[in-house]
């Protein structure tokens, strides 16, 4: 059901399950962000401040772990599988640029210049030289996270340093994943991957539980990019239809 037979061919269901949990939380988080941005929703501010960071951390961490598994398997076939990851960078960063253009045209403010897709594209290249360090990436991960506190007070009147976490004063964006600290979270996932999945193989065996809710979550985990790309147009479109228009949404044809 739902393509779960793929787990008989070496794919790890528990990784898809964790990724599915992450993308589900992200859809919920982004929906609340839509309510806040377009409709002024302000209930439970502390929870909805913490929840997005928790969601993002899970998503980026699992992405780092997945990179470890993927790269470990790739180097078995080709000791320099760089082309695959440069193509991945091009795909993810290209989709990120499309989101930048869309939010620049359609939103009155909050343009997404370096969101999660931009970051994941860059991370898939940055992680290559770190692969050799295995579990020691945990140390580098902590350093990247701590590094964010060192540059958080630095501001320049330019967007060129946004990928590093250096922003203009009073900078506002709806989605922002700078290398400091998020590449640190990615490296922590890489470190756990090295420990739990050495050479891209499990240290242990976990049988796939054929339970419908778990199958649905794993299905979502196998389709995170598609869900991420399409969920916001659907959510914003539904809100637009329900409220017959949305503040802060500047449709050029209306």
PDB file of C-alpha atoms in Angstrom:
ATOM      1  CA  UNK A   1       0.000   0.000   0.000  1.00  0.00           C
ATOM      2  CA  UNK A   2       1.193   3.540  -0.823  1.00  0.00           C
ATOM      3  CA  UNK A   3       4.405   2.169  -2.290  1.00  0.00           C
ATOM      4  CA  UNK A   4       5.625   0.669   0.982  1.00  0.00           C
ATOM      5  CA  UNK A   5       7.072  -2.318  -0.904  1.00  0.00           C
ATOM      6  CA  UNK A   6      10.060  -0.055  -1.555  1.00  0.00           C
ATOM      7  CA  UNK A   7      11.249  -0.882   1.979  1.00  0.00           C
ATOM      8  CA  UNK A   8      12.010  -4.400   0.810  1.00  0.00           C
ATOM      9  CA  UNK A   9      14.673  -2.930  -1.491  1.00  0.00           C
ATOM     10  CA  UNK A  10      16.924  -1.264   1.059  1.00  0.00           C
ATOM     11  CA  UNK A  11      15.170   2.030   1.730  1.00  0.00           C
ATOM     12  CA  UNK A  12      14.899   2.850   5.441  1.00  0.00           C
ATOM     13  CA  UNK A  13      11.307   3.387   6.498  1.00  0.00           C
ATOM     14  CA  UNK A  14      12.235   5.019   9.803  1.00  0.00           C
ATOM     15  CA  UNK A  15      14.022   7.844   7.959  1.00  0.00           C
ATOM     16  CA  UNK A  16      10.978   8.429   5.755  1.00  0.00           C
ATOM     17  CA  UNK A  17       8.793   8.314   8.854  1.00  0.00           C
ATOM     18  CA  UNK A  18      10.863  10.994  10.593  1.00  0.00           C
ATOM     19  CA  UNK A  19      10.920  13.059   7.401  1.00  0.00           C
ATOM     20  CA  UNK A  20       7.150  12.629   7.099  1.00  0.00           C
ATOM     21  CA  UNK A  21       6.659  13.875  10.650  1.00  0.00           C
ATOM     22  CA  UNK A  22       8.865  16.852   9.799  1.00  0.00           C
ATOM     23  CA  UNK A  23       6.993  17.834   6.629  1.00  0.00           C
ATOM     24  CA  UNK A  24       3.630  17.400   8.385  1.00  0.00           C
ATOM     25  CA  UNK A  25       4.749  19.731  11.154  1.00  0.00           C
ATOM     26  CA  UNK A  26       6.052  22.169   8.535  1.00  0.00           C
ATOM     27  CA  UNK A  27       2.682  22.298   6.773  1.00  0.00           C
ATOM     28  CA  UNK A  28       0.991  23.061  10.103  1.00  0.00           C
ATOM     29  CA  UNK A  29       3.630  25.648  10.997  1.00  0.00           C
ATOM     30  CA  UNK A  30       3.395  27.385   7.628  1.00  0.00           C
ATOM     31  CA  UNK A  31      -0.388  27.444   7.795  1.00  0.00           C
ATOM     32  CA  UNK A  32      -0.214  29.266  11.116  1.00  0.00           C
ATOM     33  CA  UNK A  33       2.361  31.638   9.603  1.00  0.00           C
ATOM     34  CA  UNK A  34      -0.131  32.322   6.800  1.00  0.00           C
ATOM     35  CA  UNK A  35      -2.811  33.096   9.368  1.00  0.00           C
ATOM     36  CA  UNK A  36      -0.439  35.431  11.196  1.00  0.00           C
ATOM     37  CA  UNK A  37       0.821  37.193   8.079  1.00  0.00           C
ATOM     38  CA  UNK A  38      -2.420  37.558   6.162  1.00  0.00           C
ATOM     39  CA  UNK A  39      -5.067  37.630   8.895  1.00  0.00           C
ATOM     40  CA  UNK A  40      -3.277  38.858  12.017  1.00  0.00           C
ATOM     41  CA  UNK A  41      -3.693  35.654  14.036  1.00  0.00           C
ATOM     42  CA  UNK A  42      -1.971  36.139  17.380  1.00  0.00           C
ATOM     43  CA  UNK A  43      -3.110  33.376  19.737  1.00  0.00           C
ATOM     44  CA  UNK A  44      -0.592  31.329  21.769  1.00  0.00           C
ATOM     45  CA  UNK A  45       2.435  33.387  20.640  1.00  0.00           C
ATOM     46  CA  UNK A  46       5.029  31.446  22.658  1.00  0.00           C
ATOM     47  CA  UNK A  47       3.937  28.070  21.318  1.00  0.00           C
ATOM     48  CA  UNK A  48       3.845  29.294  17.721  1.00  0.00           C
ATOM     49  CA  UNK A  49       7.275  30.816  18.181  1.00  0.00           C
ATOM     50  CA  UNK A  50       8.817  27.587  19.472  1.00  0.00           C
ATOM     51  CA  UNK A  51       6.950  25.193  17.161  1.00  0.00           C
ATOM     52  CA  UNK A  52       8.442  26.493  13.866  1.00  0.00           C
ATOM     53  CA  UNK A  53      12.002  26.264  15.227  1.00  0.00           C
ATOM     54  CA  UNK A  54      11.355  22.721  16.445  1.00  0.00           C
ATOM     55  CA  UNK A  55       9.889  21.815  13.072  1.00  0.00           C
ATOM     56  CA  UNK A  56      12.776  23.342  11.147  1.00  0.00           C
ATOM     57  CA  UNK A  57      15.324  21.607  13.369  1.00  0.00           C
ATOM     58  CA  UNK A  58      13.751  18.195  12.763  1.00  0.00           C
ATOM     59  CA  UNK A  59      13.540  18.811   9.020  1.00  0.00           C
ATOM     60  CA  UNK A  60      17.135  20.006   8.627  1.00  0.00           C
ATOM     61  CA  UNK A  61      18.523  17.339  10.985  1.00  0.00           C
ATOM     62  CA  UNK A  62      16.849  14.539   9.017  1.00  0.00           C
ATOM     63  CA  UNK A  63      18.103  16.108   5.781  1.00  0.00           C
ATOM     64  CA  UNK A  64      21.656  15.861   7.109  1.00  0.00           C
ATOM     65  CA  UNK A  65      21.131  12.255   8.163  1.00  0.00           C
ATOM     66  CA  UNK A  66      19.675  11.455   4.737  1.00  0.00           C
ATOM     67  CA  UNK A  67      22.680  13.052   3.052  1.00  0.00           C
ATOM     68  CA  UNK A  68      24.962  10.695   4.970  1.00  0.00           C
ATOM     69  CA  UNK A  69      23.040   7.632   3.801  1.00  0.00           C
ATOM     70  CA  UNK A  70      22.836   8.857   0.215  1.00  0.00           C
ATOM     71  CA  UNK A  71      26.486   9.866  -0.040  1.00  0.00           C
ATOM     72  CA  UNK A  72      27.674   6.660   1.630  1.00  0.00           C
ATOM     73  CA  UNK A  73      25.862   4.628  -0.993  1.00  0.00           C
ATOM     74  CA  UNK A  74      27.019   6.882  -3.828  1.00  0.00           C
ATOM     75  CA  UNK A  75      30.732   6.569  -3.009  1.00  0.00           C
ATOM     76  CA  UNK A  76      30.446   2.788  -3.178  1.00  0.00           C
ATOM     77  CA  UNK A  77      29.614   3.147  -6.873  1.00  0.00           C
ATOM     78  CA  UNK A  78      31.724   6.205  -7.659  1.00  0.00           C
ATOM     79  CA  UNK A  79      34.452   7.572  -5.390  1.00  0.00           C
ATOM     80  CA  UNK A  80      33.689  11.091  -6.652  1.00  0.00           C
ATOM     81  CA  UNK A  81      29.917  11.342  -7.044  1.00  0.00           C
ATOM     82  CA  UNK A  82      30.038  15.138  -7.153  1.00  0.00           C
ATOM     83  CA  UNK A  83      27.894  15.568 -10.263  1.00  0.00           C
ATOM     84  CA  UNK A  84      24.873  14.067  -8.514  1.00  0.00           C
ATOM     85  CA  UNK A  85      25.107  16.574  -5.672  1.00  0.00           C
ATOM     86  CA  UNK A  86      25.762  19.574  -7.891  1.00  0.00           C
ATOM     87  CA  UNK A  87      22.635  18.605  -9.809  1.00  0.00           C
ATOM     88  CA  UNK A  88      20.769  18.378  -6.504  1.00  0.00           C
ATOM     89  CA  UNK A  89      22.083  21.818  -5.602  1.00  0.00           C
ATOM     90  CA  UNK A  90      20.874  23.194  -8.932  1.00  0.00           C
ATOM     91  CA  UNK A  91      17.427  21.670  -8.487  1.00  0.00           C
ATOM     92  CA  UNK A  92      16.865  22.820  -4.910  1.00  0.00           C
ATOM     93  CA  UNK A  93      18.465  26.236  -5.268  1.00  0.00           C
ATOM     94  CA  UNK A  94      16.619  26.780  -8.547  1.00  0.00           C
ATOM     95  CA  UNK A  95      13.301  26.033  -6.840  1.00  0.00           C
ATOM     96  CA  UNK A  96      14.374  28.379  -4.059  1.00  0.00           C
ATOM     97  CA  UNK A  97      14.958  31.162  -6.593  1.00  0.00           C
ATOM     98  CA  UNK A  98      11.489  30.522  -8.003  1.00  0.00           C
ATOM     99  CA  UNK A  99      10.087  31.012  -4.501  1.00  0.00           C
ATOM    100  CA  UNK A 100      12.130  34.213  -4.169  1.00  0.00           C
ATOM    101  CA  UNK A 101      10.644  35.561  -7.398  1.00  0.00           C
ATOM    102  CA  UNK A 102       7.108  34.504  -6.464  1.00  0.00           C
ATOM    103  CA  UNK A 103       7.195  36.070  -3.006  1.00  0.00           C
ATOM    104  CA  UNK A 104       8.831  39.234  -4.377  1.00  0.00           C
ATOM    105  CA  UNK A 105       6.032  39.680  -6.902  1.00  0.00           C
ATOM    106  CA  UNK A 106       3.042  38.573  -4.823  1.00  0.00           C
ATOM    107  CA  UNK A 107       3.806  39.698  -1.262  1.00  0.00           C
ATOM    108  CA  UNK A 108       3.916  43.279  -0.050  1.00  0.00           C
ATOM    109  CA  UNK A 109       6.828  42.411   2.240  1.00  0.00           C
ATOM    110  CA  UNK A 110       8.614  39.355   3.622  1.00  0.00           C
ATOM    111  CA  UNK A 111      10.279  38.213   0.383  1.00  0.00           C
ATOM    112  CA  UNK A 112      12.046  34.866   0.869  1.00  0.00           C
ATOM    113  CA  UNK A 113      15.661  35.384  -0.197  1.00  0.00           C
ATOM    114  CA  UNK A 114      17.334  32.414   1.482  1.00  0.00           C
ATOM    115  CA  UNK A 115      14.733  29.946   2.670  1.00  0.00           C
ATOM    116  CA  UNK A 116      14.856  26.241   3.367  1.00  0.00           C
ATOM    117  CA  UNK A 117      15.243  25.173  -0.274  1.00  0.00           C
ATOM    118  CA  UNK A 118      18.071  27.627  -0.913  1.00  0.00           C
ATOM    119  CA  UNK A 119      19.749  26.325   2.231  1.00  0.00           C
ATOM    120  CA  UNK A 120      19.291  22.621   1.482  1.00  0.00           C
ATOM    121  CA  UNK A 121      20.722  23.159  -1.982  1.00  0.00           C
ATOM    122  CA  UNK A 122      23.818  24.853  -0.585  1.00  0.00           C
ATOM    123  CA  UNK A 123      24.117  22.318   2.253  1.00  0.00           C
ATOM    124  CA  UNK A 124      24.216  19.419  -0.204  1.00  0.00           C
ATOM    125  CA  UNK A 125      27.464  20.888  -1.580  1.00  0.00           C
ATOM    126  CA  UNK A 126      28.942  22.150   1.682  1.00  0.00           C
ATOM    127  CA  UNK A 127      28.467  18.738   3.303  1.00  0.00           C
ATOM    128  CA  UNK A 128      30.693  16.900   0.820  1.00  0.00           C
ATOM    129  CA  UNK A 129      34.059  17.821   2.417  1.00  0.00           C
ATOM    130  CA  UNK A 130      32.589  17.176   5.875  1.00  0.00           C
ATOM    131  CA  UNK A 131      31.574  13.609   5.000  1.00  0.00           C
ATOM    132  CA  UNK A 132      35.052  12.293   5.829  1.00  0.00           C
ATOM    133  CA  UNK A 133      34.705  13.368   9.460  1.00  0.00           C
ATOM    134  CA  UNK A 134      31.840  10.988  10.230  1.00  0.00           C
ATOM    135  CA  UNK A 135      30.621  11.216  13.820  1.00  0.00           C
ATOM    136  CA  UNK A 136      33.072  14.058  14.480  1.00  0.00           C
ATOM    137  CA  UNK A 137      30.686  16.263  12.545  1.00  0.00           C
ATOM    138  CA  UNK A 138      28.871  16.579  15.849  1.00  0.00           C
ATOM    139  CA  UNK A 139      31.687  18.874  16.992  1.00  0.00           C
ATOM    140  CA  UNK A 140      31.557  20.963  13.821  1.00  0.00           C
ATOM    141  CA  UNK A 141      27.788  21.120  14.109  1.00  0.00           C
ATOM    142  CA  UNK A 142      27.974  22.626  17.575  1.00  0.00           C
ATOM    143  CA  UNK A 143      30.567  25.142  16.362  1.00  0.00           C
ATOM    144  CA  UNK A 144      28.320  26.300  13.525  1.00  0.00           C
ATOM    145  CA  UNK A 145      25.415  26.674  15.934  1.00  0.00           C
ATOM    146  CA  UNK A 146      27.515  28.647  18.406  1.00  0.00           C
ATOM    147  CA  UNK A 147      28.905  30.710  15.541  1.00  0.00           C
ATOM    148  CA  UNK A 148      25.436  32.121  14.939  1.00  0.00           C
ATOM    149  CA  UNK A 149      25.555  33.903  18.289  1.00  0.00           C
ATOM    150  CA  UNK A 150      28.835  35.562  17.304  1.00  0.00           C
ATOM    151  CA  UNK A 151      27.461  37.121  14.134  1.00  0.00           C
ATOM    152  CA  UNK A 152      23.852  37.725  15.185  1.00  0.00           C
ATOM    153  CA  UNK A 153      24.629  41.316  16.119  1.00  0.00           C
ATOM    154  CA  UNK A 154      26.376  42.120  12.840  1.00  0.00           C
ATOM    155  CA  UNK A 155      24.320  44.022  10.259  1.00  0.00           C
ATOM    156  CA  UNK A 156      25.177  45.390   6.837  1.00  0.00           C
ATOM    157  CA  UNK A 157      23.040  47.393   4.449  1.00  0.00           C
ATOM    158  CA  UNK A 158      23.103  44.647   1.817  1.00  0.00           C
ATOM    159  CA  UNK A 159      21.518  41.264   1.112  1.00  0.00           C
ATOM    160  CA  UNK A 160      24.726  39.680  -0.154  1.00  0.00           C
ATOM    161  CA  UNK A 161      25.660  38.175   3.231  1.00  0.00           C
ATOM    162  CA  UNK A 162      22.198  36.768   4.001  1.00  0.00           C
ATOM    163  CA  UNK A 163      23.347  33.145   3.497  1.00  0.00           C
ATOM    164  CA  UNK A 164      25.730  33.572   6.453  1.00  0.00           C
ATOM    165  CA  UNK A 165      23.190  35.091   8.837  1.00  0.00           C
ATOM    166  CA  UNK A 166      24.264  38.717   8.401  1.00  0.00           C
ATOM    167  CA  UNK A 167      21.243  40.871   7.600  1.00  0.00           C
ATOM    168  CA  UNK A 168      20.308  44.520   7.203  1.00  0.00           C
ATOM    169  CA  UNK A 169      18.803  46.238  10.229  1.00  0.00           C
ATOM    170  CA  UNK A 170      15.089  45.450  10.710  1.00  0.00           C
ATOM    171  CA  UNK A 171      15.250  42.713   8.088  1.00  0.00           C
ATOM    172  CA  UNK A 172      11.979  40.793   7.652  1.00  0.00           C
ATOM    173  CA  UNK A 173      11.419  37.613   5.683  1.00  0.00           C
ATOM    174  CA  UNK A 174       8.902  34.800   5.948  1.00  0.00           C
ATOM    175  CA  UNK A 175      11.466  32.007   5.676  1.00  0.00           C
ATOM    176  CA  UNK A 176      15.155  32.239   6.543  1.00  0.00           C
ATOM    177  CA  UNK A 177      17.718  29.448   6.949  1.00  0.00           C
ATOM    178  CA  UNK A 178      21.224  30.935   7.125  1.00  0.00           C
ATOM    179  CA  UNK A 179      24.280  28.685   7.169  1.00  0.00           C
ATOM    180  CA  UNK A 180      24.916  29.809  10.749  1.00  0.00           C
ATOM    181  CA  UNK A 181      23.304  28.055  12.641  1.00  0.00           C
ATOM    182  CA  UNK A 182      21.376  25.734  10.316  1.00  0.00           C
ATOM    183  CA  UNK A 183      24.331  24.006   8.703  1.00  0.00           C
ATOM    184  CA  UNK A 184      25.283  23.052  12.249  1.00  0.00           C
ATOM    185  CA  UNK A 185      21.960  21.250  12.661  1.00  0.00           C
ATOM    186  CA  UNK A 186      22.553  19.581   9.275  1.00  0.00           C
ATOM    187  CA  UNK A 187      25.978  18.381  10.441  1.00  0.00           C
ATOM    188  CA  UNK A 188      24.482  16.964  13.632  1.00  0.00           C
ATOM    189  CA  UNK A 189      22.214  14.874  11.416  1.00  0.00           C
ATOM    190  CA  UNK A 190      25.276  13.838   9.418  1.00  0.00           C
ATOM    191  CA  UNK A 191      26.994  12.757  12.644  1.00  0.00           C
ATOM    192  CA  UNK A 192      24.054  10.645  13.776  1.00  0.00           C
ATOM    193  CA  UNK A 193      23.860   9.130  10.305  1.00  0.00           C
ATOM    194  CA  UNK A 194      27.521   8.122  10.553  1.00  0.00           C
ATOM    195  CA  UNK A 195      26.853   6.434  13.888  1.00  0.00           C
ATOM    196  CA  UNK A 196      23.549   4.706  13.134  1.00  0.00           C
ATOM    197  CA  UNK A 197      24.059   4.017   9.411  1.00  0.00           C
ATOM    198  CA  UNK A 198      27.786   3.367   8.889  1.00  0.00           C
ATOM    199  CA  UNK A 199      28.552   3.028   5.160  1.00  0.00           C
ATOM    200  CA  UNK A 200      24.879   3.729   4.542  1.00  0.00           C
ATOM    201  CA  UNK A 201      23.746   0.509   6.217  1.00  0.00           C
ATOM    202  CA  UNK A 202      21.743  -0.028   9.403  1.00  0.00           C
ATOM    203  CA  UNK A 203      23.477  -1.104  12.578  1.00  0.00           C
ATOM    204  CA  UNK A 204      20.208  -2.806  13.479  1.00  0.00           C
ATOM    205  CA  UNK A 205      17.071  -4.130  11.855  1.00  0.00           C
ATOM    206  CA  UNK A 206      13.666  -2.504  12.257  1.00  0.00           C
ATOM    207  CA  UNK A 207      10.762  -4.262  10.605  1.00  0.00           C
ATOM    208  CA  UNK A 208       8.338  -1.998   8.788  1.00  0.00           C
ATOM    209  CA  UNK A 209       5.045  -1.914  10.725  1.00  0.00           C
ATOM    210  CA  UNK A 210       2.271  -2.153   8.152  1.00  0.00           C
ATOM    211  CA  UNK A 211      -0.028   0.239   9.960  1.00  0.00           C
ATOM    212  CA  UNK A 212      -2.005   2.656   7.790  1.00  0.00           C
ATOM    213  CA  UNK A 213      -1.117   5.894   9.675  1.00  0.00           C
ATOM    214  CA  UNK A 214       2.581   4.988   9.555  1.00  0.00           C
ATOM    215  CA  UNK A 215       2.306   4.146   5.857  1.00  0.00           C
ATOM    216  CA  UNK A 216       0.726   7.545   5.176  1.00  0.00           C
ATOM    217  CA  UNK A 217       3.465   9.353   7.110  1.00  0.00           C
ATOM    218  CA  UNK A 218       6.180   7.397   5.290  1.00  0.00           C
ATOM    219  CA  UNK A 219       4.484   8.221   1.987  1.00  0.00           C
ATOM    220  CA  UNK A 220       4.660  11.900   2.918  1.00  0.00           C
ATOM    221  CA  UNK A 221       8.306  11.406   3.857  1.00  0.00           C
ATOM    222  CA  UNK A 222       9.070  10.050   0.394  1.00  0.00           C
ATOM    223  CA  UNK A 223       7.415  13.067  -1.212  1.00  0.00           C
ATOM    224  CA  UNK A 224       8.584  15.951   0.954  1.00  0.00           C
ATOM    225  CA  UNK A 225       9.769  18.156  -1.906  1.00  0.00           C
ATOM    226  CA  UNK A 226       6.475  17.891  -3.786  1.00  0.00           C
ATOM    227  CA  UNK A 227       4.508  18.565  -0.609  1.00  0.00           C
ATOM    228  CA  UNK A 228       6.710  21.537   0.248  1.00  0.00           C
ATOM    229  CA  UNK A 229       6.372  23.085  -3.212  1.00  0.00           C
ATOM    230  CA  UNK A 230       2.606  22.721  -3.492  1.00  0.00           C
ATOM    231  CA  UNK A 231       1.276  23.097   0.046  1.00  0.00           C
ATOM    232  CA  UNK A 232       1.625  26.868   0.286  1.00  0.00           C
ATOM    233  CA  UNK A 233      -0.166  27.726  -2.979  1.00  0.00           C
ATOM    234  CA  UNK A 234      -2.974  25.410  -1.868  1.00  0.00           C
ATOM    235  CA  UNK A 235      -3.217  26.858   1.661  1.00  0.00           C
ATOM    236  CA  UNK A 236      -3.001  30.482   0.547  1.00  0.00           C
ATOM    237  CA  UNK A 237      -5.427  29.797  -2.292  1.00  0.00           C
ATOM    238  CA  UNK A 238      -7.974  28.327   0.123  1.00  0.00           C
ATOM    239  CA  UNK A 239      -7.639  31.298   2.477  1.00  0.00           C
ATOM    240  CA  UNK A 240      -8.010  33.663  -0.476  1.00  0.00           C
ATOM    241  CA  UNK A 241     -11.231  31.958  -1.566  1.00  0.00           C
ATOM    242  CA  UNK A 242     -12.665  31.764   1.957  1.00  0.00           C
ATOM    243  CA  UNK A 243     -11.953  35.411   2.790  1.00  0.00           C
ATOM    244  CA  UNK A 244     -12.435  36.708  -0.766  1.00  0.00           C
ATOM    245  CA  UNK A 245      -9.025  38.306  -0.767  1.00  0.00           C
ATOM    246  CA  UNK A 246      -6.093  38.637   1.617  1.00  0.00           C
ATOM    247  CA  UNK A 247      -4.222  41.647   2.988  1.00  0.00           C
ATOM    248  CA  UNK A 248      -0.520  41.680   2.024  1.00  0.00           C
ATOM    249  CA  UNK A 249      -1.225  39.611  -1.093  1.00  0.00           C
ATOM    250  CA  UNK A 250      -0.635  41.686  -4.208  1.00  0.00           C
ATOM    251  CA  UNK A 251      -2.037  39.785  -7.168  1.00  0.00           C
ATOM    252  CA  UNK A 252      -0.981  41.682 -10.310  1.00  0.00           C
ATOM    253  CA  UNK A 253      -4.054  40.579 -12.267  1.00  0.00           C
ATOM    254  CA  UNK A 254      -6.604  41.823  -9.712  1.00  0.00           C
TER     255      UNK A 254
END
